[in-house]
Amino acid sequence: MSEPPASDLTARARLRMAALRLFAERGFEATSTRAIAAEADVSHALLRHHFGSKDGLRRAVDDDALSAFDRILAEFDAPATRQGLLATFGTVTARLFGADELRRNYLRRSLLEGGAASGELFTRLLNGTRARLAMLSEGGDVETGAIPDSEAESDRLWEPYQVLFLMLGPMLLEPVMRHTLADPVFAPEALHDRSAANQRLLTRGLRAAPGDTREP
């Protein structure tokens, strides 16, 4: 996701982008509001005017990152099966992260820092994913198959978490995965291969025979 030149941004937007960069690079606690103001080339007083505090600025950065998430999730329709639905979430969001290294790095650092703010960010991601799944299920008449009610209830509980596992797993593990792969984790070819593998895993299960395209 490309950003407009800093000269085209308002002071508020420059502050938000500067905070995004510095929080991603240094972490929230290690970044001062004065460093953010200097990075954005605005006065410290203007930062306090727009955001009130560093916590207010963090909330604005989270809103920006989650808005990017929401936009990409809104761009696809429900596949015919639950497995296809989960795999499509993984594919679409992998492409988002692949094109947006800055927000990818911010989300990774923010989620791994722990604490109340990290928990709040994850809860917002979970609730947004849960709402999108419900909307797609209602609008797309996604097939669930003949499964007992108790299993269906368990699936509904865990589906948004499974989606987030697919979406966030490669992003959170990127720093260590890069040592085991020939290509960068979010390189186009790696994204393509990983998305295809996710589709096969979710529709055929582990250890499927070559050429087996049967639904589980």
Tab-separated table of C-alpha atoms in Angstrom:
chain	number	residue	atom	x	y	z
A	1	MET	CA	0.000	0.000	0.000
A	2	SER	CA	1.705	3.164	-1.188
A	3	GLU	CA	1.559	6.352	0.825
A	4	PRO	CA	1.376	9.889	-0.596
A	5	PRO	CA	4.462	12.063	-0.217
A	6	ALA	CA	4.801	13.634	3.221
A	7	SER	CA	4.444	17.077	1.645
A	8	ASP	CA	0.905	16.134	0.535
A	9	LEU	CA	-0.219	15.084	4.012
A	10	THR	CA	-1.826	17.198	6.701
A	11	ALA	CA	0.074	17.710	9.946
A	12	ARG	CA	-2.235	15.201	11.642
A	13	ALA	CA	-1.577	12.585	8.955
A	14	ARG	CA	2.184	13.216	9.074
A	15	LEU	CA	2.151	12.676	12.821
A	16	ARG	CA	0.191	9.441	12.459
A	17	MET	CA	2.555	8.135	9.773
A	18	ALA	CA	5.621	9.144	11.801
A	19	ALA	CA	4.208	7.315	14.831
A	20	LEU	CA	3.479	4.258	12.692
A	21	ARG	CA	7.087	4.178	11.460
A	22	LEU	CA	8.686	4.749	14.856
A	23	PHE	CA	6.377	2.425	16.786
A	24	ALA	CA	7.110	-0.301	14.200
A	25	GLU	CA	10.859	0.291	14.427
A	26	ARG	CA	11.394	0.995	18.135
A	27	GLY	CA	8.236	-0.116	19.918
A	28	PHE	CA	5.689	1.986	21.767
A	29	GLU	CA	7.499	2.389	25.088
A	30	ALA	CA	10.829	3.347	23.497
A	31	THR	CA	9.306	6.049	21.288
A	32	SER	CA	8.797	9.543	22.700
A	33	THR	CA	6.230	12.033	21.508
A	34	ARG	CA	9.048	14.515	20.860
A	35	ALA	CA	10.732	11.998	18.543
A	36	ILE	CA	7.445	11.568	16.681
A	37	ALA	CA	6.965	15.321	16.329
A	38	ALA	CA	10.526	15.699	15.047
A	39	GLU	CA	10.028	12.834	12.559
A	40	ALA	CA	6.844	14.494	11.295
A	41	ASP	CA	8.532	17.932	11.228
A	42	VAL	CA	5.846	19.555	13.372
A	43	SER	CA	5.861	21.060	16.839
A	44	HIS	CA	5.338	18.975	19.955
A	45	ALA	CA	2.473	21.287	20.887
A	46	LEU	CA	0.717	20.430	17.627
A	47	LEU	CA	0.999	16.725	18.411
A	48	ARG	CA	-0.666	17.271	21.767
A	49	HIS	CA	-3.328	19.417	20.109
A	50	HIS	CA	-4.274	16.678	17.629
A	51	PHE	CA	-3.869	13.540	19.759
A	52	GLY	CA	-3.612	14.631	23.388
A	53	SER	CA	-1.026	12.018	24.367
A	54	LYS	CA	1.053	9.128	23.083
A	55	ASP	CA	-1.814	6.784	23.956
A	56	GLY	CA	-4.131	8.860	21.792
A	57	LEU	CA	-1.642	8.663	18.959
A	58	ARG	CA	-1.382	4.897	19.348
A	59	ARG	CA	-5.160	4.591	19.086
A	60	ALA	CA	-5.034	6.586	15.840
A	61	VAL	CA	-2.325	4.306	14.466
A	62	ASP	CA	-4.359	1.230	15.434
A	63	ASP	CA	-7.420	2.727	13.721
A	64	ASP	CA	-5.375	3.246	10.569
A	65	ALA	CA	-4.009	-0.314	10.572
A	66	LEU	CA	-7.435	-1.830	11.226
A	67	SER	CA	-9.014	0.308	8.503
A	68	ALA	CA	-6.566	-1.209	6.016
A	69	PHE	CA	-7.599	-4.635	7.315
A	70	ASP	CA	-11.293	-3.834	6.931
A	71	ARG	CA	-10.863	-2.538	3.380
A	72	ILE	CA	-9.162	-5.688	2.162
A	73	LEU	CA	-11.683	-7.988	3.886
A	74	ALA	CA	-14.564	-6.105	2.290
A	75	GLU	CA	-13.267	-6.808	-1.208
A	76	PHE	CA	-14.255	-10.448	-1.571
A	77	ASP	CA	-17.464	-12.487	-1.614
A	78	ALA	CA	-18.202	-15.703	0.246
A	79	PRO	CA	-16.878	-18.901	-1.358
A	80	ALA	CA	-19.161	-21.937	-1.519
A	81	THR	CA	-17.620	-23.819	1.430
A	82	ARG	CA	-16.356	-23.021	4.923
A	83	GLN	CA	-12.916	-24.327	3.999
A	84	GLY	CA	-12.813	-22.044	0.988
A	85	LEU	CA	-13.902	-19.149	3.164
A	86	LEU	CA	-11.038	-19.632	5.606
A	87	ALA	CA	-8.503	-20.088	2.836
A	88	THR	CA	-9.701	-16.976	1.023
A	89	PHE	CA	-9.264	-14.893	4.171
A	90	GLY	CA	-5.697	-16.129	4.408
A	91	THR	CA	-4.974	-15.416	0.739
A	92	VAL	CA	-6.425	-11.910	0.669
A	93	THR	CA	-4.810	-10.724	3.879
A	94	ALA	CA	-1.456	-12.271	2.943
A	95	ARG	CA	-1.500	-10.092	-0.138
A	96	LEU	CA	-2.306	-7.056	1.990
A	97	PHE	CA	0.634	-7.717	4.307
A	98	GLY	CA	2.876	-8.511	1.365
A	99	ALA	CA	2.212	-5.075	-0.098
A	100	ASP	CA	2.397	-3.154	3.177
A	101	GLU	CA	5.595	-3.898	5.079
A	102	LEU	CA	5.251	-0.891	7.373
A	103	ARG	CA	1.839	-1.825	8.779
A	104	ARG	CA	2.899	-5.472	8.864
A	105	ASN	CA	5.872	-4.583	11.051
A	106	TYR	CA	3.735	-2.338	13.247
A	107	LEU	CA	1.067	-4.983	13.840
A	108	ARG	CA	3.679	-7.626	14.623
A	109	ARG	CA	5.502	-5.500	17.174
A	110	SER	CA	2.283	-4.189	18.707
A	111	LEU	CA	0.709	-7.634	19.122
A	112	LEU	CA	3.889	-9.151	20.543
A	113	GLU	CA	4.482	-6.386	23.078
A	114	GLY	CA	1.744	-7.790	25.279
A	115	GLY	CA	-0.190	-5.722	27.765
A	116	ALA	CA	-3.598	-4.119	27.656
A	117	ALA	CA	-3.077	-2.215	24.396
A	118	SER	CA	-1.979	-5.385	22.570
A	119	GLY	CA	-4.976	-7.244	23.959
A	120	GLU	CA	-7.298	-4.481	22.842
A	121	LEU	CA	-5.827	-4.524	19.334
A	122	PHE	CA	-6.233	-8.297	19.064
A	123	THR	CA	-9.801	-8.085	20.366
A	124	ARG	CA	-10.641	-5.539	17.677
A	125	LEU	CA	-9.121	-7.813	15.025
A	126	LEU	CA	-11.097	-10.757	16.394
A	127	ASN	CA	-14.386	-8.876	16.528
A	128	GLY	CA	-13.918	-7.520	13.006
A	129	THR	CA	-13.137	-10.983	11.667
A	130	ARG	CA	-16.108	-12.482	13.515
A	131	ALA	CA	-18.442	-9.840	12.055
A	132	ARG	CA	-17.099	-10.355	8.523
A	133	LEU	CA	-17.535	-14.133	8.796
A	134	ALA	CA	-21.133	-13.705	9.977
A	135	MET	CA	-21.876	-11.289	7.147
A	136	LEU	CA	-20.414	-13.582	4.502
A	137	SER	CA	-22.190	-16.629	5.908
A	138	GLU	CA	-25.546	-14.877	5.873
A	139	GLY	CA	-25.079	-13.316	2.466
A	140	GLY	CA	-23.360	-16.182	0.691
A	141	ASP	CA	-25.234	-19.220	2.029
A	142	VAL	CA	-21.946	-20.956	2.785
A	143	GLU	CA	-22.265	-24.733	3.012
A	144	THR	CA	-21.413	-26.257	6.387
A	145	GLY	CA	-22.175	-29.897	5.603
A	146	ALA	CA	-23.995	-32.373	7.810
A	147	ILE	CA	-22.266	-32.035	11.174
A	148	PRO	CA	-23.681	-32.374	14.712
A	149	ASP	CA	-24.949	-29.217	16.411
A	150	SER	CA	-22.258	-29.442	19.090
A	151	GLU	CA	-19.515	-29.465	16.448
A	152	ALA	CA	-21.151	-26.633	14.535
A	153	GLU	CA	-21.205	-24.544	17.717
A	154	SER	CA	-17.534	-25.293	18.348
A	155	ASP	CA	-16.702	-24.391	14.740
A	156	ARG	CA	-18.473	-21.038	15.072
A	157	LEU	CA	-16.459	-20.301	18.215
A	158	TRP	CA	-13.094	-21.151	16.660
A	159	GLU	CA	-13.562	-20.001	13.061
A	160	PRO	CA	-12.532	-16.367	13.665
A	161	TYR	CA	-9.452	-17.573	15.559
A	162	GLN	CA	-8.588	-19.959	12.711
A	163	VAL	CA	-8.882	-17.086	10.271
A	164	LEU	CA	-6.536	-15.005	12.411
A	165	PHE	CA	-4.099	-17.919	12.650
A	166	LEU	CA	-3.916	-17.942	8.858
A	167	MET	CA	-3.756	-14.164	8.619
A	168	LEU	CA	-1.341	-13.364	11.420
A	169	GLY	CA	0.802	-16.487	11.669
A	170	PRO	CA	3.202	-15.744	8.789
A	171	MET	CA	3.398	-12.090	9.822
A	172	LEU	CA	4.267	-12.853	13.450
A	173	LEU	CA	6.753	-15.592	12.522
A	174	GLU	CA	8.330	-13.744	9.596
A	175	PRO	CA	11.603	-12.877	11.413
A	176	VAL	CA	12.373	-16.566	12.061
A	177	MET	CA	10.730	-18.054	8.963
A	178	ARG	CA	13.047	-16.065	6.710
A	179	HIS	CA	15.961	-18.234	7.864
A	180	THR	CA	14.273	-21.412	6.616
A	181	LEU	CA	12.937	-20.315	3.219
A	182	ALA	CA	14.644	-19.580	-0.072
A	183	ASP	CA	12.379	-16.582	-0.782
A	184	PRO	CA	11.196	-13.791	1.543
A	185	VAL	CA	8.041	-14.774	3.413
A	186	PHE	CA	5.904	-12.169	1.634
A	187	ALA	CA	7.542	-12.302	-1.786
A	188	PRO	CA	4.913	-12.759	-4.556
A	189	GLU	CA	5.986	-16.317	-5.396
A	190	ALA	CA	6.038	-17.370	-1.737
A	191	LEU	CA	2.607	-15.795	-1.229
A	192	HIS	CA	1.225	-17.671	-4.224
A	193	ASP	CA	2.611	-21.019	-3.081
A	194	ARG	CA	1.531	-20.547	0.542
A	195	SER	CA	-2.010	-19.560	-0.480
A	196	ALA	CA	-2.300	-22.599	-2.728
A	197	ALA	CA	-1.017	-24.849	0.075
A	198	ASN	CA	-3.575	-23.330	2.481
A	199	GLN	CA	-6.363	-24.076	0.012
A	200	ARG	CA	-5.229	-27.705	-0.352
A	201	LEU	CA	-4.818	-28.165	3.396
A	202	LEU	CA	-8.262	-26.800	4.221
A	203	THR	CA	-10.122	-28.626	1.470
A	204	ARG	CA	-8.277	-31.974	1.451
A	205	GLY	CA	-6.612	-32.248	4.845
A	206	LEU	CA	-3.089	-33.329	5.692
A	207	ARG	CA	-1.295	-36.021	3.692
A	208	ALA	CA	-3.799	-35.985	0.833
A	209	ALA	CA	-2.885	-38.270	-2.040
A	210	PRO	CA	-1.440	-36.484	-5.118
A	211	GLY	CA	-4.230	-35.364	-7.387
A	212	ASP	CA	-6.890	-35.882	-4.707
A	213	THR	CA	-9.316	-32.971	-4.984
A	214	ARG	CA	-12.156	-34.415	-2.909
A	215	GLU	CA	-13.825	-32.276	-0.284
A	216	PRO	CA	-13.478	-33.680	3.282
